[in-house]
């Protein structure tokens, strides 16, 4: 579904992605794990089109994506739930969700909103409140729900567990896991390697702008190098 070949990206003169290769097949949950600063966010920003690519190629559902502008990528089926959530704090929860559905004006928008409320019941309770008043975990739920309102076939998730209490992290990972049953393919970028690998089919390890290991998630969890470097075991 999504193929990345030789992807390079830079900030000014400094290259931070040095020729990445990865792929995500339809229906998979794939995670990219790696330490702070490895380049995970930059990778996702290249995929959603907000970060310039200086080399390589991105293909999505059989079509070249590399030069497609960011605002057109959602209509191709690719949505991002960004690092730091980036919700509209002055708007209500419901208004944030409606913005996620800006491409659509059909009756399915209401159904999608109902689905979002079923997925995250707390958002229904808070639907008329300003999003800025939500807790960190609730804001993360809203960011994910807003991305899903765009009806993506592939969801890019940037560090959904960041800064959240373990019980909320578990709740978020459970929802990500459940997206599979809804037919949404997921590329999940995480520093929480154990949590991410537990729900993923496959994983990539990223270090300083390069993929250094890849494999089935269960194999990566069992690998002594990963256990020592990323799982603290
Ligand atoms: P984090 O978990 O902290 O988000 P990450 O793996 O997502 O880390 P990136 O945020 O993609 O990593 O950063 C990769 C490298 O690019 C880092 O060395 C970072 O300092 C650098 N970098 C990120 N954003 C910028 C920017 N706007 N200008 C210059 N350098 C940047």
PDB file of C-alpha atoms and ligand atoms in Angstrom:
ATOM      1  CA  UNK A   1       0.000   0.000   0.000  1.00  0.00           C
ATOM      2  CA  UNK A   2       2.773   2.417   1.001  1.00  0.00           C
ATOM      3  CA  UNK A   3       6.324   2.085  -0.266  1.00  0.00           C
ATOM      4  CA  UNK A   4       9.254   4.299   0.633  1.00  0.00           C
ATOM      5  CA  UNK A   5      12.475   3.900  -1.359  1.00  0.00           C
ATOM      6  CA  UNK A   6      15.742   5.660  -0.653  1.00  0.00           C
ATOM      7  CA  UNK A   7      14.011   8.510   1.171  1.00  0.00           C
ATOM      8  CA  UNK A   8      16.207  11.466   2.019  1.00  0.00           C
ATOM      9  CA  UNK A   9      15.296  14.676   3.805  1.00  0.00           C
ATOM     10  CA  UNK A  10      17.211  17.588   5.253  1.00  0.00           C
ATOM     11  CA  UNK A  11      16.839  20.646   7.432  1.00  0.00           C
ATOM     12  CA  UNK A  12      18.909  23.277   5.656  1.00  0.00           C
ATOM     13  CA  UNK A  13      22.290  21.716   4.983  1.00  0.00           C
ATOM     14  CA  UNK A  14      21.851  18.928   7.477  1.00  0.00           C
ATOM     15  CA  UNK A  15      20.507  15.672   6.144  1.00  0.00           C
ATOM     16  CA  UNK A  16      18.472  13.775   8.750  1.00  0.00           C
ATOM     17  CA  UNK A  17      17.030  10.930   6.653  1.00  0.00           C
ATOM     18  CA  UNK A  18      19.758   9.094   4.787  1.00  0.00           C
ATOM     19  CA  UNK A  19      17.990   6.877   2.272  1.00  0.00           C
ATOM     20  CA  UNK A  20      15.198   5.014   4.047  1.00  0.00           C
ATOM     21  CA  UNK A  21      13.430   1.990   2.648  1.00  0.00           C
ATOM     22  CA  UNK A  22      10.227   0.664   4.146  1.00  0.00           C
ATOM     23  CA  UNK A  23       6.834  -0.586   3.138  1.00  0.00           C
ATOM     24  CA  UNK A  24       3.425  -1.040   4.676  1.00  0.00           C
ATOM     25  CA  UNK A  25       1.047  -3.599   3.222  1.00  0.00           C
ATOM     26  CA  UNK A  26      -2.697  -3.157   3.202  1.00  0.00           C
ATOM     27  CA  UNK A  27      -4.267  -4.145   6.533  1.00  0.00           C
ATOM     28  CA  UNK A  28      -1.017  -4.146   8.483  1.00  0.00           C
ATOM     29  CA  UNK A  29       0.016  -2.278  11.593  1.00  0.00           C
ATOM     30  CA  UNK A  30       3.650  -1.370  11.059  1.00  0.00           C
ATOM     31  CA  UNK A  31       5.689   0.471  13.643  1.00  0.00           C
ATOM     32  CA  UNK A  32       8.888   2.479  13.375  1.00  0.00           C
ATOM     33  CA  UNK A  33      10.600   2.606  16.733  1.00  0.00           C
ATOM     34  CA  UNK A  34      13.677   4.549  17.680  1.00  0.00           C
ATOM     35  CA  UNK A  35      15.159   6.972  20.142  1.00  0.00           C
ATOM     36  CA  UNK A  36      14.438  10.657  20.426  1.00  0.00           C
ATOM     37  CA  UNK A  37      15.928  12.438  17.411  1.00  0.00           C
ATOM     38  CA  UNK A  38      16.258   9.363  15.182  1.00  0.00           C
ATOM     39  CA  UNK A  39      14.129  11.032  12.508  1.00  0.00           C
ATOM     40  CA  UNK A  40      10.771   9.334  13.015  1.00  0.00           C
ATOM     41  CA  UNK A  41       8.749  12.532  12.952  1.00  0.00           C
ATOM     42  CA  UNK A  42      10.627  13.753   9.896  1.00  0.00           C
ATOM     43  CA  UNK A  43       9.735  10.494   8.131  1.00  0.00           C
ATOM     44  CA  UNK A  44       6.030  10.927   8.872  1.00  0.00           C
ATOM     45  CA  UNK A  45       6.147  14.568   7.845  1.00  0.00           C
ATOM     46  CA  UNK A  46       7.672  13.519   4.505  1.00  0.00           C
ATOM     47  CA  UNK A  47       4.850  11.018   4.070  1.00  0.00           C
ATOM     48  CA  UNK A  48       2.151  13.573   4.801  1.00  0.00           C
ATOM     49  CA  UNK A  49       3.904  16.089   2.562  1.00  0.00           C
ATOM     50  CA  UNK A  50       4.716  18.866   5.017  1.00  0.00           C
ATOM     51  CA  UNK A  51       8.455  18.176   4.978  1.00  0.00           C
ATOM     52  CA  UNK A  52      10.390  18.428   1.693  1.00  0.00           C
ATOM     53  CA  UNK A  53      11.982  15.282   0.355  1.00  0.00           C
ATOM     54  CA  UNK A  54      15.490  15.663  -1.064  1.00  0.00           C
ATOM     55  CA  UNK A  55      15.792  12.202  -2.579  1.00  0.00           C
ATOM     56  CA  UNK A  56      14.013   8.917  -3.056  1.00  0.00           C
ATOM     57  CA  UNK A  57      10.485   7.969  -3.809  1.00  0.00           C
ATOM     58  CA  UNK A  58       7.152   7.488  -2.019  1.00  0.00           C
ATOM     59  CA  UNK A  59       4.433   5.384  -3.630  1.00  0.00           C
ATOM     60  CA  UNK A  60       0.936   5.071  -2.191  1.00  0.00           C
ATOM     61  CA  UNK A  61      -1.696   2.693  -3.542  1.00  0.00           C
ATOM     62  CA  UNK A  62       0.276   2.288  -6.733  1.00  0.00           C
ATOM     63  CA  UNK A  63       0.682   6.016  -7.441  1.00  0.00           C
ATOM     64  CA  UNK A  64       3.687   8.280  -6.998  1.00  0.00           C
ATOM     65  CA  UNK A  65       3.168  10.487  -3.964  1.00  0.00           C
ATOM     66  CA  UNK A  66       6.531  12.216  -3.652  1.00  0.00           C
ATOM     67  CA  UNK A  67       5.503  15.441  -5.368  1.00  0.00           C
ATOM     68  CA  UNK A  68       1.805  15.445  -4.455  1.00  0.00           C
ATOM     69  CA  UNK A  69       1.141  18.490  -2.227  1.00  0.00           C
ATOM     70  CA  UNK A  70       0.190  17.831   1.399  1.00  0.00           C
ATOM     71  CA  UNK A  71      -3.378  19.094   1.040  1.00  0.00           C
ATOM     72  CA  UNK A  72      -4.107  16.505  -1.642  1.00  0.00           C
ATOM     73  CA  UNK A  73      -2.775  13.515   0.265  1.00  0.00           C
ATOM     74  CA  UNK A  74      -5.832  13.116   2.495  1.00  0.00           C
ATOM     75  CA  UNK A  75      -8.064  12.720  -0.537  1.00  0.00           C
ATOM     76  CA  UNK A  76      -5.671   9.973  -1.673  1.00  0.00           C
ATOM     77  CA  UNK A  77      -6.398   8.190   1.614  1.00  0.00           C
ATOM     78  CA  UNK A  78      -3.468   9.162   3.811  1.00  0.00           C
ATOM     79  CA  UNK A  79      -4.106  10.970   7.114  1.00  0.00           C
ATOM     80  CA  UNK A  80      -1.743  11.955   9.888  1.00  0.00           C
ATOM     81  CA  UNK A  81      -2.285  12.299  13.600  1.00  0.00           C
ATOM     82  CA  UNK A  82       0.661  14.605  14.298  1.00  0.00           C
ATOM     83  CA  UNK A  83       3.196  14.723  17.091  1.00  0.00           C
ATOM     84  CA  UNK A  84       1.948  17.004  19.839  1.00  0.00           C
ATOM     85  CA  UNK A  85      -1.652  16.426  18.665  1.00  0.00           C
ATOM     86  CA  UNK A  86      -2.064  19.911  17.183  1.00  0.00           C
ATOM     87  CA  UNK A  87      -5.736  20.129  17.890  1.00  0.00           C
ATOM     88  CA  UNK A  88      -7.542  23.455  17.630  1.00  0.00           C
ATOM     89  CA  UNK A  89      -7.734  24.378  21.302  1.00  0.00           C
ATOM     90  CA  UNK A  90     -10.277  27.187  20.929  1.00  0.00           C
ATOM     91  CA  UNK A  91     -12.698  25.032  18.981  1.00  0.00           C
ATOM     92  CA  UNK A  92     -14.997  22.469  20.546  1.00  0.00           C
ATOM     93  CA  UNK A  93     -14.358  18.745  20.360  1.00  0.00           C
ATOM     94  CA  UNK A  94     -17.134  18.404  17.791  1.00  0.00           C
ATOM     95  CA  UNK A  95     -15.765  21.264  15.675  1.00  0.00           C
ATOM     96  CA  UNK A  96     -12.332  19.624  15.668  1.00  0.00           C
ATOM     97  CA  UNK A  97     -13.912  16.397  14.452  1.00  0.00           C
ATOM     98  CA  UNK A  98     -15.858  18.199  11.735  1.00  0.00           C
ATOM     99  CA  UNK A  99     -12.644  19.797  10.521  1.00  0.00           C
ATOM    100  CA  UNK A 100     -11.212  16.311  10.088  1.00  0.00           C
ATOM    101  CA  UNK A 101     -14.091  15.644   7.694  1.00  0.00           C
ATOM    102  CA  UNK A 102     -13.584  18.846   5.699  1.00  0.00           C
ATOM    103  CA  UNK A 103     -13.478  16.879   2.445  1.00  0.00           C
ATOM    104  CA  UNK A 104     -16.996  15.550   2.937  1.00  0.00           C
ATOM    105  CA  UNK A 105     -20.493  16.991   3.203  1.00  0.00           C
ATOM    106  CA  UNK A 106     -22.502  13.777   2.983  1.00  0.00           C
ATOM    107  CA  UNK A 107     -24.603  12.067   5.640  1.00  0.00           C
ATOM    108  CA  UNK A 108     -21.735   9.714   6.469  1.00  0.00           C
ATOM    109  CA  UNK A 109     -20.040  12.522   8.400  1.00  0.00           C
ATOM    110  CA  UNK A 110     -22.613  12.104  11.200  1.00  0.00           C
ATOM    111  CA  UNK A 111     -22.102   8.345  11.189  1.00  0.00           C
ATOM    112  CA  UNK A 112     -18.335   8.771  11.289  1.00  0.00           C
ATOM    113  CA  UNK A 113     -18.740  11.110  14.260  1.00  0.00           C
ATOM    114  CA  UNK A 114     -20.897   8.510  15.992  1.00  0.00           C
ATOM    115  CA  UNK A 115     -18.190   5.907  15.318  1.00  0.00           C
ATOM    116  CA  UNK A 116     -15.587   8.267  16.801  1.00  0.00           C
ATOM    117  CA  UNK A 117     -17.717   8.701  19.930  1.00  0.00           C
ATOM    118  CA  UNK A 118     -18.093   4.939  20.237  1.00  0.00           C
ATOM    119  CA  UNK A 119     -14.357   4.536  19.921  1.00  0.00           C
ATOM    120  CA  UNK A 120     -13.679   7.259  22.498  1.00  0.00           C
ATOM    121  CA  UNK A 121     -16.813   7.729  24.681  1.00  0.00           C
ATOM    122  CA  UNK A 122     -15.170  10.545  26.654  1.00  0.00           C
ATOM    123  CA  UNK A 123     -15.218  12.676  23.492  1.00  0.00           C
ATOM    124  CA  UNK A 124     -19.015  12.402  23.354  1.00  0.00           C
ATOM    125  CA  UNK A 125     -19.230  13.652  26.932  1.00  0.00           C
ATOM    126  CA  UNK A 126     -17.005  16.610  26.061  1.00  0.00           C
ATOM    127  CA  UNK A 127     -18.264  17.250  22.544  1.00  0.00           C
ATOM    128  CA  UNK A 128     -19.359  20.842  23.187  1.00  0.00           C
ATOM    129  CA  UNK A 129     -16.384  21.833  25.304  1.00  0.00           C
ATOM    130  CA  UNK A 130     -13.275  23.634  24.087  1.00  0.00           C
ATOM    131  CA  UNK A 131     -10.658  21.075  23.077  1.00  0.00           C
ATOM    132  CA  UNK A 132      -7.996  23.053  24.968  1.00  0.00           C
ATOM    133  CA  UNK A 133      -9.652  21.992  28.231  1.00  0.00           C
ATOM    134  CA  UNK A 134      -9.145  18.274  27.556  1.00  0.00           C
ATOM    135  CA  UNK A 135      -6.471  16.246  29.322  1.00  0.00           C
ATOM    136  CA  UNK A 136      -3.413  15.134  27.336  1.00  0.00           C
ATOM    137  CA  UNK A 137      -4.873  11.669  26.801  1.00  0.00           C
ATOM    138  CA  UNK A 138      -8.202  13.071  25.672  1.00  0.00           C
ATOM    139  CA  UNK A 139      -6.434  15.426  23.266  1.00  0.00           C
ATOM    140  CA  UNK A 140      -4.576  12.446  21.820  1.00  0.00           C
ATOM    141  CA  UNK A 141      -7.880  10.624  21.362  1.00  0.00           C
ATOM    142  CA  UNK A 142      -9.284  13.691  19.640  1.00  0.00           C
ATOM    143  CA  UNK A 143      -6.278  13.946  17.315  1.00  0.00           C
ATOM    144  CA  UNK A 144      -6.708  10.317  16.290  1.00  0.00           C
ATOM    145  CA  UNK A 145     -10.470  10.624  15.925  1.00  0.00           C
ATOM    146  CA  UNK A 146     -10.063  13.783  13.856  1.00  0.00           C
ATOM    147  CA  UNK A 147      -7.641  12.015  11.516  1.00  0.00           C
ATOM    148  CA  UNK A 148     -10.093   9.116  11.158  1.00  0.00           C
ATOM    149  CA  UNK A 149     -12.893  11.543  10.214  1.00  0.00           C
ATOM    150  CA  UNK A 150     -10.941  12.026   6.967  1.00  0.00           C
ATOM    151  CA  UNK A 151     -11.716   8.341   6.130  1.00  0.00           C
ATOM    152  CA  UNK A 152      -8.097   7.370   5.550  1.00  0.00           C
ATOM    153  CA  UNK A 153      -7.143   3.990   4.198  1.00  0.00           C
ATOM    154  CA  UNK A 154      -3.785   4.498   5.922  1.00  0.00           C
ATOM    155  CA  UNK A 155      -3.300   6.375   9.172  1.00  0.00           C
ATOM    156  CA  UNK A 156       0.069   7.851  10.148  1.00  0.00           C
ATOM    157  CA  UNK A 157       0.345   8.038  13.921  1.00  0.00           C
ATOM    158  CA  UNK A 158       3.135  10.039  15.509  1.00  0.00           C
ATOM    159  CA  UNK A 159       3.954   9.071  19.098  1.00  0.00           C
ATOM    160  CA  UNK A 160       0.400   8.680  20.392  1.00  0.00           C
ATOM    161  CA  UNK A 161       1.691   7.499  23.780  1.00  0.00           C
ATOM    162  CA  UNK A 162       3.907  10.522  24.392  1.00  0.00           C
ATOM    163  CA  UNK A 163       3.574  11.964  27.898  1.00  0.00           C
ATOM    164  CA  UNK A 164       0.562   9.851  28.847  1.00  0.00           C
ATOM    165  CA  UNK A 165      -0.112   7.712  31.916  1.00  0.00           C
ATOM    166  CA  UNK A 166       0.306   3.954  31.354  1.00  0.00           C
ATOM    167  CA  UNK A 167      -3.427   3.237  31.653  1.00  0.00           C
ATOM    168  CA  UNK A 168      -4.239   5.801  28.950  1.00  0.00           C
ATOM    169  CA  UNK A 169      -1.390   4.507  26.774  1.00  0.00           C
ATOM    170  CA  UNK A 170      -2.937   1.053  26.967  1.00  0.00           C
ATOM    171  CA  UNK A 171      -6.318   2.450  25.977  1.00  0.00           C
ATOM    172  CA  UNK A 172      -4.799   4.264  22.988  1.00  0.00           C
ATOM    173  CA  UNK A 173      -2.869   1.179  21.863  1.00  0.00           C
ATOM    174  CA  UNK A 174      -6.042  -0.925  22.176  1.00  0.00           C
ATOM    175  CA  UNK A 175      -7.812   1.466  19.821  1.00  0.00           C
ATOM    176  CA  UNK A 176      -4.912   1.402  17.352  1.00  0.00           C
ATOM    177  CA  UNK A 177      -5.013  -2.370  17.455  1.00  0.00           C
ATOM    178  CA  UNK A 178      -8.751  -2.270  16.717  1.00  0.00           C
ATOM    179  CA  UNK A 179      -8.285  -0.115  13.614  1.00  0.00           C
ATOM    180  CA  UNK A 180      -7.264  -3.224  11.735  1.00  0.00           C
ATOM    181  CA  UNK A 181     -10.773  -4.641  12.049  1.00  0.00           C
ATOM    182  CA  UNK A 182     -12.071  -1.375  10.560  1.00  0.00           C
ATOM    183  CA  UNK A 183      -9.852  -1.846   7.525  1.00  0.00           C
ATOM    184  CA  UNK A 184      -7.480   1.006   8.361  1.00  0.00           C
ATOM    185  CA  UNK A 185      -3.791   0.351   7.722  1.00  0.00           C
ATOM    186  CA  UNK A 186      -1.515   1.966  10.315  1.00  0.00           C
ATOM    187  CA  UNK A 187       2.034   3.290  10.327  1.00  0.00           C
ATOM    188  CA  UNK A 188       2.842   3.976  13.966  1.00  0.00           C
ATOM    189  CA  UNK A 189       5.943   5.874  15.019  1.00  0.00           C
ATOM    190  CA  UNK A 190       6.857   5.379  18.674  1.00  0.00           C
ATOM    191  CA  UNK A 191       9.542   5.758  21.302  1.00  0.00           C
ATOM    192  CA  UNK A 192       7.532   3.287  23.406  1.00  0.00           C
ATOM    193  CA  UNK A 193       9.002   0.358  21.503  1.00  0.00           C
ATOM    194  CA  UNK A 194       7.507  -2.396  23.627  1.00  0.00           C
ATOM    195  CA  UNK A 195       3.949  -1.050  23.515  1.00  0.00           C
ATOM    196  CA  UNK A 196       4.162  -0.427  19.781  1.00  0.00           C
ATOM    197  CA  UNK A 197       5.728  -3.789  18.890  1.00  0.00           C
ATOM    198  CA  UNK A 198       3.121  -5.607  20.965  1.00  0.00           C
ATOM    199  CA  UNK A 199       0.298  -4.401  18.714  1.00  0.00           C
ATOM    200  CA  UNK A 200       2.222  -4.295  15.415  1.00  0.00           C
ATOM    201  CA  UNK A 201       2.567  -6.951  12.733  1.00  0.00           C
ATOM    202  CA  UNK A 202       6.009  -5.742  11.667  1.00  0.00           C
ATOM    203  CA  UNK A 203       8.489  -3.234  12.882  1.00  0.00           C
ATOM    204  CA  UNK A 204      11.457  -1.160  11.804  1.00  0.00           C
ATOM    205  CA  UNK A 205      14.153   0.197  14.072  1.00  0.00           C
ATOM    206  CA  UNK A 206      15.412   3.616  13.126  1.00  0.00           C
ATOM    207  CA  UNK A 207      18.713   5.087  14.276  1.00  0.00           C
ATOM    208  CA  UNK A 208      20.076   8.450  13.158  1.00  0.00           C
ATOM    209  CA  UNK A 209      18.069   8.626   9.964  1.00  0.00           C
ATOM    210  CA  UNK A 210      18.510   5.030   8.878  1.00  0.00           C
ATOM    211  CA  UNK A 211      16.666   1.752   9.272  1.00  0.00           C
ATOM    212  CA  UNK A 212      18.984  -0.572  11.169  1.00  0.00           C
ATOM    213  CA  UNK A 213      16.716  -3.548  11.817  1.00  0.00           C
ATOM    214  CA  UNK A 214      13.393  -4.822  10.588  1.00  0.00           C
ATOM    215  CA  UNK A 215      11.216  -7.869  10.956  1.00  0.00           C
ATOM    216  CA  UNK A 216       8.075  -9.380  12.380  1.00  0.00           C
ATOM    217  CA  UNK A 217       7.146  -7.558  15.571  1.00  0.00           C
ATOM    218  CA  UNK A 218       7.309 -10.763  17.619  1.00  0.00           C
ATOM    219  CA  UNK A 219      10.835 -11.440  16.341  1.00  0.00           C
ATOM    220  CA  UNK A 220      11.973  -7.922  17.174  1.00  0.00           C
ATOM    221  CA  UNK A 221      10.561  -8.161  20.710  1.00  0.00           C
ATOM    222  CA  UNK A 222      12.519 -11.385  21.165  1.00  0.00           C
ATOM    223  CA  UNK A 223      15.776 -10.021  19.717  1.00  0.00           C
ATOM    224  CA  UNK A 224      18.421  -9.503  22.424  1.00  0.00           C
ATOM    225  CA  UNK A 225      19.741  -6.307  20.786  1.00  0.00           C
ATOM    226  CA  UNK A 226      16.275  -4.751  20.829  1.00  0.00           C
ATOM    227  CA  UNK A 227      15.594  -5.974  24.336  1.00  0.00           C
ATOM    228  CA  UNK A 228      18.725  -4.337  25.603  1.00  0.00           C
ATOM    229  CA  UNK A 229      18.620  -1.087  23.633  1.00  0.00           C
ATOM    230  CA  UNK A 230      14.898  -0.348  23.503  1.00  0.00           C
ATOM    231  CA  UNK A 231      13.007  -2.494  25.944  1.00  0.00           C
ATOM    232  CA  UNK A 232      15.302  -2.099  28.935  1.00  0.00           C
ATOM    233  CA  UNK A 233      15.229  -5.860  29.517  1.00  0.00           C
TER     234      UNK A 233
HETATM  235  P1  LIG B   1      11.304  12.818  18.517  1.00  0.00           P
HETATM  236  O1  LIG B   1      10.870  11.558  19.137  1.00  0.00           O
HETATM  237  O2  LIG B   1      12.020  13.728  19.457  1.00  0.00           O
HETATM  238  O3  LIG B   1      10.249  13.523  17.738  1.00  0.00           O
HETATM  239  P2  LIG B   1      12.280  11.845  16.073  1.00  0.00           P
HETATM  240  O4  LIG B   1      12.851  10.478  15.963  1.00  0.00           O
HETATM  241  O5  LIG B   1      10.894  12.039  15.638  1.00  0.00           O
HETATM  242  O6  LIG B   1      12.447  12.369  17.521  1.00  0.00           O
HETATM  243  P3  LIG B   1      12.921  14.061  14.386  1.00  0.00           P
HETATM  244  O7  LIG B   1      12.054  14.985  15.180  1.00  0.00           O
HETATM  245  O8  LIG B   1      12.465  13.638  13.057  1.00  0.00           O
HETATM  246  O9  LIG B   1      13.254  12.768  15.260  1.00  0.00           O
HETATM  247  O10 LIG B   1      14.361  14.711  14.267  1.00  0.00           O
HETATM  248  C1  LIG B   1      15.428  14.140  13.521  1.00  0.00           C
HETATM  249  C2  LIG B   1      16.623  15.074  13.555  1.00  0.00           C
HETATM  250  O11 LIG B   1      16.281  16.267  12.873  1.00  0.00           O
HETATM  251  C3  LIG B   1      17.060  15.478  14.957  1.00  0.00           C
HETATM  252  O12 LIG B   1      18.451  15.533  14.958  1.00  0.00           O
HETATM  253  C4  LIG B   1      16.471  16.855  15.130  1.00  0.00           C
HETATM  254  O13 LIG B   1      17.275  17.635  15.978  1.00  0.00           O
HETATM  255  C5  LIG B   1      16.488  17.394  13.707  1.00  0.00           C
HETATM  256  N1  LIG B   1      15.384  18.341  13.466  1.00  0.00           N
HETATM  257  C6  LIG B   1      14.070  18.090  13.658  1.00  0.00           C
HETATM  258  N2  LIG B   1      13.320  19.159  13.313  1.00  0.00           N
HETATM  259  C7  LIG B   1      14.196  20.117  12.902  1.00  0.00           C
HETATM  260  C8  LIG B   1      14.052  21.450  12.406  1.00  0.00           C
HETATM  261  N3  LIG B   1      12.853  22.013  12.263  1.00  0.00           N
HETATM  262  N4  LIG B   1      15.185  22.117  12.075  1.00  0.00           N
HETATM  263  C9  LIG B   1      16.393  21.547  12.210  1.00  0.00           C
HETATM  264  N5  LIG B   1      16.600  20.293  12.642  1.00  0.00           N
HETATM  265  C10 LIG B   1      15.523  19.576  13.001  1.00  0.00           C
END
